[in-house]
JSON list of C-alpha atoms in Angstrom, two decimals:
[
{"chain": "A", "resi": 19, "resn": "MET", "atom": "CA", "xyz": [0.00, 0.00, 0.00]},
{"chain": "A", "resi": 20, "resn": "ARG", "atom": "CA", "xyz": [1.40, 3.39, -0.98]},
{"chain": "A", "resi": 21, "resn": "ILE", "atom": "CA", "xyz": [1.57, 6.11, 1.67]},
{"chain": "A", "resi": 22, "resn": "HIS", "atom": "CA", "xyz": [1.10, 9.64, 0.44]},
{"chain": "A", "resi": 23, "resn": "ARG", "atom": "CA", "xyz": [3.13, 12.55, 1.74]},
{"chain": "A", "resi": 24, "resn": "PRO", "atom": "CA", "xyz": [1.54, 13.98, 3.73]},
{"chain": "A", "resi": 25, "resn": "GLY", "atom": "CA", "xyz": [-0.49, 10.96, 4.73]},
{"chain": "A", "resi": 26, "resn": "ARG", "atom": "CA", "xyz": [-4.16, 10.48, 3.97]},
{"chain": "A", "resi": 27, "resn": "PRO", "atom": "CA", "xyz": [-6.71, 8.57, 6.05]},
{"chain": "A", "resi": 28, "resn": "GLU", "atom": "CA", "xyz": [-7.20, 6.04, 3.27]},
{"chain": "A", "resi": 29, "resn": "ASP", "atom": "CA", "xyz": [-3.50, 5.14, 3.46]},
{"chain": "A", "resi": 30, "resn": "LEU", "atom": "CA", "xyz": [-4.08, 3.35, 6.76]},
{"chain": "A", "resi": 31, "resn": "PRO", "atom": "CA", "xyz": [-5.44, -0.20, 7.00]},
{"chain": "A", "resi": 32, "resn": "GLU", "atom": "CA", "xyz": [-8.56, -0.98, 9.00]},
{"chain": "A", "resi": 33, "resn": "VAL", "atom": "CA", "xyz": [-7.82, -0.35, 12.66]},
{"chain": "A", "resi": 34, "resn": "GLY", "atom": "CA", "xyz": [-8.03, -4.00, 13.71]},
{"chain": "A", "resi": 35, "resn": "VAL", "atom": "CA", "xyz": [-5.45, -4.95, 11.08]},
{"chain": "A", "resi": 36, "resn": "LEU", "atom": "CA", "xyz": [-3.14, -2.11, 12.09]},
{"chain": "A", "resi": 37, "resn": "TRP", "atom": "CA", "xyz": [-3.46, -3.16, 15.72]},
{"chain": "A", "resi": 38, "resn": "ALA", "atom": "CA", "xyz": [-2.76, -6.80, 14.86]},
{"chain": "A", "resi": 39, "resn": "ARG", "atom": "CA", "xyz": [0.44, -6.05, 12.94]},
{"chain": "A", "resi": 40, "resn": "TRP", "atom": "CA", "xyz": [1.73, -3.63, 15.56]},
{"chain": "A", "resi": 41, "resn": "ALA", "atom": "CA", "xyz": [0.90, -6.05, 18.38]},
{"chain": "A", "resi": 42, "resn": "ALA", "atom": "CA", "xyz": [2.51, -8.94, 16.50]},
{"chain": "A", "resi": 43, "resn": "LEU", "atom": "CA", "xyz": [5.77, -7.01, 16.41]},
{"chain": "A", "resi": 44, "resn": "ALA", "atom": "CA", "xyz": [5.41, -6.28, 20.13]},
{"chain": "A", "resi": 45, "resn": "VAL", "atom": "CA", "xyz": [4.81, -9.96, 20.87]},
{"chain": "A", "resi": 46, "resn": "ALA", "atom": "CA", "xyz": [7.70, -11.06, 18.66]},
{"chain": "A", "resi": 47, "resn": "THR", "atom": "CA", "xyz": [10.08, -8.90, 20.69]},
{"chain": "A", "resi": 48, "resn": "TRP", "atom": "CA", "xyz": [8.38, -9.36, 24.05]},
{"chain": "A", "resi": 49, "resn": "ASP", "atom": "CA", "xyz": [10.57, -9.08, 27.12]},
{"chain": "A", "resi": 50, "resn": "ALA", "atom": "CA", "xyz": [8.77, -9.23, 30.45]},
{"chain": "A", "resi": 51, "resn": "GLU", "atom": "CA", "xyz": [11.39, -7.13, 32.21]},
{"chain": "A", "resi": 52, "resn": "GLU", "atom": "CA", "xyz": [11.41, -4.42, 29.55]},
{"chain": "A", "resi": 53, "resn": "GLU", "atom": "CA", "xyz": [7.62, -4.19, 29.72]},
{"chain": "A", "resi": 54, "resn": "LYS", "atom": "CA", "xyz": [8.14, -2.60, 33.14]},
{"chain": "A", "resi": 55, "resn": "GLU", "atom": "CA", "xyz": [10.61, 0.02, 31.91]},
{"chain": "A", "resi": 56, "resn": "ARG", "atom": "CA", "xyz": [9.50, 3.64, 31.74]},
{"chain": "A", "resi": 57, "resn": "PHE", "atom": "CA", "xyz": [11.87, 4.55, 28.93]},
{"chain": "A", "resi": 58, "resn": "ARG", "atom": "CA", "xyz": [12.46, 2.10, 26.13]},
{"chain": "A", "resi": 59, "resn": "SER", "atom": "CA", "xyz": [12.48, 1.61, 22.38]},
{"chain": "A", "resi": 60, "resn": "GLY", "atom": "CA", "xyz": [11.01, -0.90, 19.95]},
{"chain": "A", "resi": 61, "resn": "TYR", "atom": "CA", "xyz": [7.40, -2.11, 20.02]},
{"chain": "A", "resi": 62, "resn": "TRP", "atom": "CA", "xyz": [5.55, -2.61, 23.27]},
{"chain": "A", "resi": 63, "resn": "VAL", "atom": "CA", "xyz": [2.25, -2.40, 25.10]},
{"chain": "A", "resi": 64, "resn": "GLY", "atom": "CA", "xyz": [1.67, 0.86, 26.95]},
{"chain": "A", "resi": 65, "resn": "ASP", "atom": "CA", "xyz": [0.32, 1.51, 30.41]},
{"chain": "A", "resi": 66, "resn": "THR", "atom": "CA", "xyz": [-3.15, 2.90, 29.75]},
{"chain": "A", "resi": 67, "resn": "GLY", "atom": "CA", "xyz": [-5.52, 0.38, 31.23]},
{"chain": "A", "resi": 68, "resn": "THR", "atom": "CA", "xyz": [-9.29, 0.08, 31.20]},
{"chain": "A", "resi": 69, "resn": "GLY", "atom": "CA", "xyz": [-10.84, 2.88, 33.15]},
{"chain": "A", "resi": 70, "resn": "ARG", "atom": "CA", "xyz": [-7.86, 5.21, 33.11]},
{"chain": "A", "resi": 71, "resn": "GLY", "atom": "CA", "xyz": [-9.18, 6.99, 30.06]},
{"chain": "A", "resi": 72, "resn": "THR", "atom": "CA", "xyz": [-12.52, 7.50, 31.73]},
{"chain": "A", "resi": 73, "resn": "GLU", "atom": "CA", "xyz": [-10.86, 9.05, 34.78]},
{"chain": "A", "resi": 74, "resn": "ALA", "atom": "CA", "xyz": [-8.69, 11.31, 32.66]},
{"chain": "A", "resi": 75, "resn": "GLY", "atom": "CA", "xyz": [-11.63, 12.16, 30.46]},
{"chain": "A", "resi": 76, "resn": "ALA", "atom": "CA", "xyz": [-13.81, 13.10, 33.37]},
{"chain": "A", "resi": 77, "resn": "GLY", "atom": "CA", "xyz": [-11.77, 16.22, 33.94]},
{"chain": "A", "resi": 78, "resn": "ALA", "atom": "CA", "xyz": [-11.38, 16.97, 30.25]},
{"chain": "A", "resi": 79, "resn": "GLY", "atom": "CA", "xyz": [-14.93, 16.25, 29.21]},
{"chain": "A", "resi": 80, "resn": "THR", "atom": "CA", "xyz": [-14.01, 13.43, 26.82]},
{"chain": "A", "resi": 81, "resn": "GLY", "atom": "CA", "xyz": [-15.72, 10.51, 28.54]},
{"chain": "A", "resi": 82, "resn": "ALA", "atom": "CA", "xyz": [-13.56, 8.12, 26.51]},
{"chain": "A", "resi": 83, "resn": "ASP", "atom": "CA", "xyz": [-12.71, 4.60, 27.67]},
{"chain": "A", "resi": 84, "resn": "ILE", "atom": "CA", "xyz": [-9.06, 3.78, 26.99]},
{"chain": "A", "resi": 85, "resn": "ASP", "atom": "CA", "xyz": [-8.79, 0.02, 26.93]},
{"chain": "A", "resi": 86, "resn": "GLY", "atom": "CA", "xyz": [-5.27, -0.54, 25.68]},
{"chain": "A", "resi": 87, "resn": "ASP", "atom": "CA", "xyz": [-2.44, 1.02, 23.77]},
{"chain": "A", "resi": 88, "resn": "LEU", "atom": "CA", "xyz": [0.60, 0.12, 21.73]},
{"chain": "A", "resi": 89, "resn": "ARG", "atom": "CA", "xyz": [3.82, 2.08, 21.43]},
{"chain": "A", "resi": 90, "resn": "TYR", "atom": "CA", "xyz": [6.66, 2.28, 18.93]},
{"chain": "A", "resi": 91, "resn": "ASP", "atom": "CA", "xyz": [9.93, 4.17, 19.25]},
{"chain": "A", "resi": 92, "resn": "ASP", "atom": "CA", "xyz": [12.79, 3.49, 16.87]},
{"chain": "A", "resi": 93, "resn": "GLY", "atom": "CA", "xyz": [15.24, 4.90, 19.39]},
{"chain": "A", "resi": 94, "resn": "ALA", "atom": "CA", "xyz": [16.25, 7.70, 17.06]},
{"chain": "A", "resi": 95, "resn": "CYS", "atom": "CA", "xyz": [13.74, 9.81, 15.16]},
{"chain": "A", "resi": 96, "resn": "SER", "atom": "CA", "xyz": [10.29, 8.20, 15.28]},
{"chain": "A", "resi": 97, "resn": "ARG", "atom": "CA", "xyz": [7.83, 7.86, 18.18]},
{"chain": "A", "resi": 98, "resn": "TRP", "atom": "CA", "xyz": [4.23, 6.61, 17.90]},
{"chain": "A", "resi": 99, "resn": "ALA", "atom": "CA", "xyz": [1.24, 5.41, 19.89]},
{"chain": "A", "resi": 100, "resn": "LEU", "atom": "CA", "xyz": [-1.98, 3.64, 18.94]},
{"chain": "A", "resi": 101, "resn": "ILE", "atom": "CA", "xyz": [-4.66, 4.05, 21.59]},
{"chain": "A", "resi": 102, "resn": "ARG", "atom": "CA", "xyz": [-7.70, 1.80, 21.61]},
{"chain": "A", "resi": 103, "resn": "SER", "atom": "CA", "xyz": [-10.92, 3.39, 22.87]},
{"chain": "A", "resi": 104, "resn": "GLY", "atom": "CA", "xyz": [-14.37, 2.00, 23.49]},
{"chain": "A", "resi": 105, "resn": "GLY", "atom": "CA", "xyz": [-16.80, 1.33, 20.68]},
{"chain": "A", "resi": 106, "resn": "GLY", "atom": "CA", "xyz": [-14.20, 0.20, 18.17]},
{"chain": "A", "resi": 107, "resn": "ARG", "atom": "CA", "xyz": [-12.56, 3.61, 18.09]},
{"chain": "A", "resi": 108, "resn": "ALA", "atom": "CA", "xyz": [-8.86, 4.43, 18.17]},
{"chain": "A", "resi": 109, "resn": "VAL", "atom": "CA", "xyz": [-6.41, 7.28, 17.82]},
{"chain": "A", "resi": 110, "resn": "LEU", "atom": "CA", "xyz": [-2.98, 7.09, 16.20]},
{"chain": "A", "resi": 111, "resn": "PHE", "atom": "CA", "xyz": [-0.47, 9.82, 16.87]},
{"chain": "A", "resi": 112, "resn": "GLY", "atom": "CA", "xyz": [3.23, 10.44, 16.87]},
{"chain": "A", "resi": 113, "resn": "GLN", "atom": "CA", "xyz": [6.19, 12.15, 15.34]},
{"chain": "A", "resi": 114, "resn": "ASP", "atom": "CA", "xyz": [8.88, 11.39, 12.81]},
{"chain": "A", "resi": 115, "resn": "ASP", "atom": "CA", "xyz": [11.79, 13.65, 11.94]},
{"chain": "A", "resi": 116, "resn": "SER", "atom": "CA", "xyz": [10.62, 13.68, 8.32]},
{"chain": "A", "resi": 117, "resn": "ALA", "atom": "CA", "xyz": [7.51, 15.66, 9.32]},
{"chain": "A", "resi": 118, "resn": "GLU", "atom": "CA", "xyz": [7.19, 19.37, 8.61]},
{"chain": "A", "resi": 119, "resn": "VAL", "atom": "CA", "xyz": [4.17, 19.99, 10.81]},
{"chain": "A", "resi": 120, "resn": "GLY", "atom": "CA", "xyz": [6.08, 21.33, 13.80]},
{"chain": "A", "resi": 121, "resn": "ARG", "atom": "CA", "xyz": [7.87, 23.88, 11.64]},
{"chain": "A", "resi": 122, "resn": "TYR", "atom": "CA", "xyz": [4.83, 24.99, 9.69]},
{"chain": "A", "resi": 123, "resn": "ARG", "atom": "CA", "xyz": [3.53, 28.52, 10.23]},
{"chain": "A", "resi": 124, "resn": "PRO", "atom": "CA", "xyz": [0.92, 29.36, 11.16]},
{"chain": "A", "resi": 125, "resn": "PRO", "atom": "CA", "xyz": [0.66, 26.26, 13.40]},
{"chain": "A", "resi": 126, "resn": "ILE", "atom": "CA", "xyz": [-1.62, 23.47, 12.20]},
{"chain": "A", "resi": 127, "resn": "ASP", "atom": "CA", "xyz": [-4.44, 22.46, 14.54]},
{"chain": "A", "resi": 128, "resn": "LEU", "atom": "CA", "xyz": [-4.07, 18.68, 14.49]},
{"chain": "A", "resi": 129, "resn": "LEU", "atom": "CA", "xyz": [-7.35, 18.24, 16.38]},
{"chain": "A", "resi": 130, "resn": "ALA", "atom": "CA", "xyz": [-9.48, 20.37, 14.06]},
{"chain": "A", "resi": 131, "resn": "GLY", "atom": "CA", "xyz": [-12.69, 18.44, 13.50]},
{"chain": "A", "resi": 132, "resn": "ALA", "atom": "CA", "xyz": [-11.77, 15.73, 15.99]},
{"chain": "A", "resi": 133, "resn": "PRO", "atom": "CA", "xyz": [-14.47, 14.43, 18.35]},
{"chain": "A", "resi": 134, "resn": "GLY", "atom": "CA", "xyz": [-13.95, 15.05, 22.05]},
{"chain": "A", "resi": 135, "resn": "TRP", "atom": "CA", "xyz": [-12.91, 11.48, 22.87]},
{"chain": "A", "resi": 136, "resn": "VAL", "atom": "CA", "xyz": [-9.71, 11.87, 20.80]},
{"chain": "A", "resi": 137, "resn": "ASN", "atom": "CA", "xyz": [-8.23, 14.49, 23.12]},
{"chain": "A", "resi": 138, "resn": "HIS", "atom": "CA", "xyz": [-7.36, 12.32, 26.11]},
{"chain": "A", "resi": 139, "resn": "GLU", "atom": "CA", "xyz": [-4.59, 12.68, 28.67]},
{"chain": "A", "resi": 140, "resn": "LEU", "atom": "CA", "xyz": [-1.73, 10.91, 26.90]},
{"chain": "A", "resi": 141, "resn": "LEU", "atom": "CA", "xyz": [-2.24, 12.80, 23.66]},
{"chain": "A", "resi": 142, "resn": "ARG", "atom": "CA", "xyz": [-2.54, 16.14, 25.45]},
{"chain": "A", "resi": 143, "resn": "ASP", "atom": "CA", "xyz": [0.66, 15.47, 27.37]},
{"chain": "A", "resi": 144, "resn": "ARG", "atom": "CA", "xyz": [2.57, 14.57, 24.22]},
{"chain": "A", "resi": 145, "resn": "MET", "atom": "CA", "xyz": [1.27, 17.61, 22.36]},
{"chain": "A", "resi": 146, "resn": "GLU", "atom": "CA", "xyz": [2.29, 19.91, 25.21]},
{"chain": "A", "resi": 147, "resn": "GLN", "atom": "CA", "xyz": [5.78, 18.43, 24.98]},
{"chain": "A", "resi": 148, "resn": "GLY", "atom": "CA", "xyz": [5.90, 19.10, 21.24]},
{"chain": "A", "resi": 149, "resn": "ARG", "atom": "CA", "xyz": [6.14, 15.39, 20.48]},
{"chain": "A", "resi": 150, "resn": "VAL", "atom": "CA", "xyz": [3.13, 15.10, 18.18]},
{"chain": "A", "resi": 151, "resn": "GLU", "atom": "CA", "xyz": [3.05, 16.12, 14.52]},
{"chain": "A", "resi": 152, "resn": "CYS", "atom": "CA", "xyz": [0.52, 13.60, 13.27]},
{"chain": "A", "resi": 153, "resn": "VAL", "atom": "CA", "xyz": [-2.93, 12.63, 14.61]},
{"chain": "A", "resi": 154, "resn": "TYR", "atom": "CA", "xyz": [-5.39, 10.23, 12.96]},
{"chain": "A", "resi": 155, "resn": "TRP", "atom": "CA", "xyz": [-8.52, 8.83, 14.57]},
{"chain": "A", "resi": 156, "resn": "PHE", "atom": "CA", "xyz": [-10.69, 5.84, 13.67]},
{"chain": "A", "resi": 157, "resn": "GLU", "atom": "CA", "xyz": [-14.45, 6.07, 14.09]},
{"chain": "A", "resi": 158, "resn": "ASN", "atom": "CA", "xyz": [-17.48, 4.60, 12.34]},
{"chain": "A", "resi": 159, "resn": "GLY", "atom": "CA", "xyz": [-15.35, 2.30, 10.21]},
{"chain": "A", "resi": 160, "resn": "SER", "atom": "CA", "xyz": [-12.88, 4.81, 8.76]},
{"chain": "A", "resi": 161, "resn": "TRP", "atom": "CA", "xyz": [-9.83, 6.93, 9.56]},
{"chain": "A", "resi": 162, "resn": "HIS", "atom": "CA", "xyz": [-9.91, 10.71, 9.80]},
{"chain": "A", "resi": 163, "resn": "ARG", "atom": "CA", "xyz": [-7.49, 13.56, 10.38]},
{"chain": "A", "resi": 164, "resn": "ALA", "atom": "CA", "xyz": [-7.52, 17.35, 10.50]},
{"chain": "A", "resi": 165, "resn": "PRO", "atom": "CA", "xyz": [-7.28, 19.20, 7.16]},
{"chain": "A", "resi": 166, "resn": "TYR", "atom": "CA", "xyz": [-3.76, 20.16, 6.08]},
{"chain": "A", "resi": 167, "resn": "PRO", "atom": "CA", "xyz": [-2.55, 23.22, 4.16]},
{"chain": "A", "resi": 168, "resn": "ASP", "atom": "CA", "xyz": [-1.99, 22.48, 0.47]},
{"chain": "A", "resi": 169, "resn": "ASP", "atom": "CA", "xyz": [1.72, 23.23, 0.72]},
{"chain": "A", "resi": 170, "resn": "LEU", "atom": "CA", "xyz": [2.48, 20.84, 3.60]},
{"chain": "A", "resi": 171, "resn": "HIS", "atom": "CA", "xyz": [4.77, 18.18, 2.16]},
{"chain": "A", "resi": 172, "resn": "ASP", "atom": "CA", "xyz": [5.03, 15.59, 4.94]},
{"chain": "A", "resi": 173, "resn": "ASP", "atom": "CA", "xyz": [3.41, 14.72, 8.27]},
{"chain": "A", "resi": 174, "resn": "GLY", "atom": "CA", "xyz": [5.72, 11.78, 9.04]},
{"chain": "A", "resi": 175, "resn": "LEU", "atom": "CA", "xyz": [3.15, 9.02, 8.57]},
{"chain": "A", "resi": 176, "resn": "ASP", "atom": "CA", "xyz": [5.04, 7.29, 5.76]},
{"chain": "A", "resi": 177, "resn": "CYS", "atom": "CA", "xyz": [8.46, 7.16, 7.39]},
{"chain": "A", "resi": 178, "resn": "GLY", "atom": "CA", "xyz": [6.98, 6.54, 10.82]},
{"chain": "A", "resi": 179, "resn": "ILE", "atom": "CA", "xyz": [4.63, 3.61, 10.36]},
{"chain": "A", "resi": 180, "resn": "GLY", "atom": "CA", "xyz": [4.59, 2.91, 6.63]},
{"chain": "A", "resi": 181, "resn": "HIS", "atom": "CA", "xyz": [5.93, -0.56, 7.40]},
{"chain": "A", "resi": 182, "resn": "LEU", "atom": "CA", "xyz": [2.62, -1.41, 9.11]},
{"chain": "A", "resi": 183, "resn": "THR", "atom": "CA", "xyz": [0.39, -0.53, 6.17]},
{"chain": "A", "resi": 184, "resn": "SER", "atom": "CA", "xyz": [0.91, -3.85, 4.36]},
{"chain": "A", "resi": 185, "resn": "ARG", "atom": "CA", "xyz": [1.68, -7.36, 5.49]},
{"chain": "A", "resi": 186, "resn": "ASP", "atom": "CA", "xyz": [4.68, -7.59, 3.16]},
{"chain": "A", "resi": 187, "resn": "HIS", "atom": "CA", "xyz": [6.21, -4.48, 4.71]},
{"chain": "A", "resi": 188, "resn": "ALA", "atom": "CA", "xyz": [5.48, -5.78, 8.21]},
{"chain": "A", "resi": 189, "resn": "VAL", "atom": "CA", "xyz": [7.15, -9.10, 7.39]},
{"chain": "A", "resi": 190, "resn": "GLU", "atom": "CA", "xyz": [10.22, -7.23, 6.12]},
{"chain": "A", "resi": 191, "resn": "ALA", "atom": "CA", "xyz": [10.34, -5.21, 9.35]},
{"chain": "A", "resi": 192, "resn": "LEU", "atom": "CA", "xyz": [10.11, -8.32, 11.53]},
{"chain": "A", "resi": 193, "resn": "CYS", "atom": "CA", "xyz": [12.77, -10.15, 9.53]},
{"chain": "A", "resi": 194, "resn": "ALA", "atom": "CA", "xyz": [15.02, -7.11, 9.91]},
{"chain": "A", "resi": 195, "resn": "LEU", "atom": "CA", "xyz": [14.52, -7.14, 13.69]},
{"chain": "A", "resi": 196, "resn": "PHE", "atom": "CA", "xyz": [15.77, -10.73, 13.82]},
{"chain": "A", "resi": 197, "resn": "GLU", "atom": "CA", "xyz": [18.51, -10.01, 11.25]},
{"chain": "A", "resi": 198, "resn": "PHE", "atom": "CA", "xyz": [17.03, -12.58, 8.90]},
{"chain": "A", "resi": 199, "resn": "ASP", "atom": "CA", "xyz": [18.12, -12.18, 5.29]},
{"chain": "A", "resi": 200, "resn": "GLU", "atom": "CA", "xyz": [17.12, -13.87, 2.06]},
{"chain": "A", "resi": 201, "resn": "ASP", "atom": "CA", "xyz": [19.46, -16.78, 2.80]},
{"chain": "A", "resi": 202, "resn": "CYS", "atom": "CA", "xyz": [17.63, -17.73, 6.01]},
{"chain": "A", "resi": 203, "resn": "GLU", "atom": "CA", "xyz": [15.43, -20.57, 4.84]},
{"chain": "A", "resi": 204, "resn": "GLY", "atom": "CA", "xyz": [11.94, -20.52, 6.31]},
{"chain": "A", "resi": 205, "resn": "ALA", "atom": "CA", "xyz": [12.31, -17.07, 7.93]},
{"chain": "A", "resi": 206, "resn": "VAL", "atom": "CA", "xyz": [9.93, -15.16, 5.69]},
{"chain": "A", "resi": 207, "resn": "GLU", "atom": "CA", "xyz": [7.38, -17.96, 5.82]},
{"chain": "A", "resi": 208, "resn": "ALA", "atom": "CA", "xyz": [7.46, -18.10, 9.63]},
{"chain": "A", "resi": 209, "resn": "CYS", "atom": "CA", "xyz": [6.94, -14.35, 9.92]},
{"chain": "A", "resi": 210, "resn": "GLU", "atom": "CA", "xyz": [4.17, -14.41, 7.32]},
{"chain": "A", "resi": 211, "resn": "ARG", "atom": "CA", "xyz": [2.35, -17.14, 9.23]},
{"chain": "A", "resi": 212, "resn": "PHE", "atom": "CA", "xyz": [2.59, -15.19, 12.45]},
{"chain": "A", "resi": 213, "resn": "PHE", "atom": "CA", "xyz": [1.15, -12.03, 10.90]},
{"chain": "A", "resi": 214, "resn": "GLU", "atom": "CA", "xyz": [-1.56, -14.05, 9.20]},
{"chain": "A", "resi": 215, "resn": "HIS", "atom": "CA", "xyz": [-2.63, -15.46, 12.57]},
{"chain": "A", "resi": 216, "resn": "ALA", "atom": "CA", "xyz": [-2.51, -11.99, 14.09]},
{"chain": "A", "resi": 217, "resn": "GLU", "atom": "CA", "xyz": [-4.70, -10.45, 11.38]},
{"chain": "A", "resi": 218, "resn": "ARG", "atom": "CA", "xyz": [-7.19, -13.32, 11.52]},
{"chain": "A", "resi": 219, "resn": "GLY", "atom": "CA", "xyz": [-7.41, -13.18, 15.31]},
{"chain": "A", "resi": 220, "resn": "THR", "atom": "CA", "xyz": [-6.25, -16.79, 15.66]},
{"chain": "A", "resi": 221, "resn": "VAL", "atom": "CA", "xyz": [-3.14, -16.22, 17.80]},
{"chain": "A", "resi": 222, "resn": "THR", "atom": "CA", "xyz": [-3.05, -18.74, 20.63]},
{"chain": "A", "resi": 223, "resn": "GLU", "atom": "CA", "xyz": [-0.41, -19.68, 23.15]},
{"chain": "A", "resi": 224, "resn": "ARG", "atom": "CA", "xyz": [0.54, -22.57, 20.88]},
{"chain": "A", "resi": 225, "resn": "VAL", "atom": "CA", "xyz": [1.00, -20.17, 17.94]},
{"chain": "A", "resi": 226, "resn": "VAL", "atom": "CA", "xyz": [3.26, -17.92, 20.01]},
{"chain": "A", "resi": 227, "resn": "ARG", "atom": "CA", "xyz": [5.35, -20.86, 21.22]},
{"chain": "A", "resi": 228, "resn": "SER", "atom": "CA", "xyz": [5.59, -22.29, 17.72]},
{"chain": "A", "resi": 229, "resn": "PHE", "atom": "CA", "xyz": [6.77, -18.99, 16.31]},
{"chain": "A", "resi": 230, "resn": "ALA", "atom": "CA", "xyz": [9.34, -18.57, 19.09]},
{"chain": "A", "resi": 231, "resn": "ASP", "atom": "CA", "xyz": [10.65, -22.08, 18.45]},
{"chain": "A", "resi": 232, "resn": "GLU", "atom": "CA", "xyz": [10.96, -21.44, 14.72]},
{"chain": "A", "resi": 233, "resn": "VAL", "atom": "CA", "xyz": [12.82, -18.17, 15.30]},
{"chain": "A", "resi": 234, "resn": "PHE", "atom": "CA", "xyz": [15.20, -19.95, 17.65]},
{"chain": "A", "resi": 235, "resn": "ARG", "atom": "CA", "xyz": [15.75, -22.74, 15.11]},
{"chain": "A", "resi": 236, "resn": "ILE", "atom": "CA", "xyz": [16.59, -20.31, 12.32]},
{"chain": "A", "resi": 237, "resn": "GLN", "atom": "CA", "xyz": [18.86, -18.19, 14.50]},
{"chain": "A", "resi": 238, "resn": "THR", "atom": "CA", "xyz": [20.70, -21.28, 15.68]},
{"chain": "A", "resi": 239, "resn": "ALA", "atom": "CA", "xyz": [21.05, -22.69, 12.17]},
{"chain": "A", "resi": 240, "resn": "TYR", "atom": "CA", "xyz": [22.46, -19.44, 10.78]},
{"chain": "A", "resi": 241, "resn": "GLU", "atom": "CA", "xyz": [24.43, -18.46, 13.90]},
{"chain": "A", "resi": 242, "resn": "LEU", "atom": "CA", "xyz": [22.53, -15.25, 14.43]},
{"chain": "A", "resi": 243, "resn": "LEU", "atom": "CA", "xyz": [23.24, -13.96, 17.91]},
{"chain": "A", "resi": 244, "resn": "TRP", "atom": "CA", "xyz": [20.25, -11.80, 18.72]},
{"chain": "A", "resi": 245, "resn": "PRO", "atom": "CA", "xyz": [19.47, -11.94, 22.44]},
{"chain": "A", "resi": 246, "resn": "ARG", "atom": "CA", "xyz": [15.81, -10.93, 22.52]},
{"chain": "A", "resi": 247, "resn": "LEU", "atom": "CA", "xyz": [14.12, -14.16, 21.57]},
{"chain": "A", "resi": 248, "resn": "PRO", "atom": "CA", "xyz": [10.29, -14.13, 21.80]},
{"chain": "A", "resi": 249, "resn": "VAL", "atom": "CA", "xyz": [10.21, -16.72, 24.56]},
{"chain": "A", "resi": 250, "resn": "ALA", "atom": "CA", "xyz": [7.68, -16.23, 27.35]},
{"chain": "A", "resi": 251, "resn": "ARG", "atom": "CA", "xyz": [9.24, -16.33, 30.80]},
{"chain": "A", "resi": 252, "resn": "SER", "atom": "CA", "xyz": [6.09, -17.55, 32.52]},
{"chain": "A", "resi": 253, "resn": "GLN", "atom": "CA", "xyz": [2.58, -18.70, 31.79]},
{"chain": "A", "resi": 254, "resn": "ALA", "atom": "CA", "xyz": [1.36, -15.22, 32.71]},
{"chain": "A", "resi": 255, "resn": "ASP", "atom": "CA", "xyz": [3.71, -13.69, 30.13]},
{"chain": "A", "resi": 256, "resn": "LEU", "atom": "CA", "xyz": [2.47, -16.09, 27.49]},
{"chain": "A", "resi": 257, "resn": "ALA", "atom": "CA", "xyz": [-1.14, -15.26, 28.25]},
{"chain": "A", "resi": 258, "resn": "ALA", "atom": "CA", "xyz": [-0.37, -11.53, 28.08]},
{"chain": "A", "resi": 259, "resn": "MET", "atom": "CA", "xyz": [1.43, -11.93, 24.77]},
{"chain": "A", "resi": 260, "resn": "THR", "atom": "CA", "xyz": [-1.48, -13.86, 23.31]},
{"chain": "A", "resi": 261, "resn": "ALA", "atom": "CA", "xyz": [-4.12, -11.41, 24.52]},
{"chain": "A", "resi": 262, "resn": "LEU", "atom": "CA", "xyz": [-2.18, -8.45, 23.18]},
{"chain": "A", "resi": 263, "resn": "VAL", "atom": "CA", "xyz": [-2.65, -9.40, 19.54]},
{"chain": "A", "resi": 264, "resn": "HIS", "atom": "CA", "xyz": [-6.44, -9.49, 19.66]},
{"chain": "A", "resi": 265, "resn": "TRP", "atom": "CA", "xyz": [-8.23, -6.27, 18.82]},
{"chain": "A", "resi": 266, "resn": "GLY", "atom": "CA", "xyz": [-11.58, -7.00, 20.38]}
]
């Protein structure tokens, strides 16, 4: 799928598919200890639990239920969050160094036309810190964003999360994380199967274990020393990894 610059709502896949791919990458690189870290990079589940959004929204007048979120930080120039709200709604926001939004004058109102539930605590905090140059929200079966000036060239969507807009790109990203190349027999197929399960909503504990075993087999066969294997440390970790991939 081609991403326009600046991005357009139609560039993004259906929210459940986007969630599944993002979560699959988080599961593939799951580390129970790192899940507790305040500052980290990679793909991971955030800390907004059910009810927190309602509490935050009570003061802001949003009334939104935040029932889960995913994060992505490449450790250099790209930072993103996908927040799941009640009623099948979601908001995607972040920043990539390719974006021109922060430098545009007069400033662009990224929440122009957005419903009240979009403006919850996490997004407000990030915007106040100047760490948001791109906001898209999903409601009633489609993505939306604020209107952009005609001469804005980039909002960072492409460089930031373009790899999540198609399964092929997501597979390439996952293979790159494990340092799999075209000579690693079975690597692409294993990653494709994992994303297929994620998108279909058929990830189980057995699927996660099977994928972890296949990754370990390939890394061992090709002497790839990458320490963050997707191996659950406990039954609770495995259950959390499995639940993470499911949108609803």
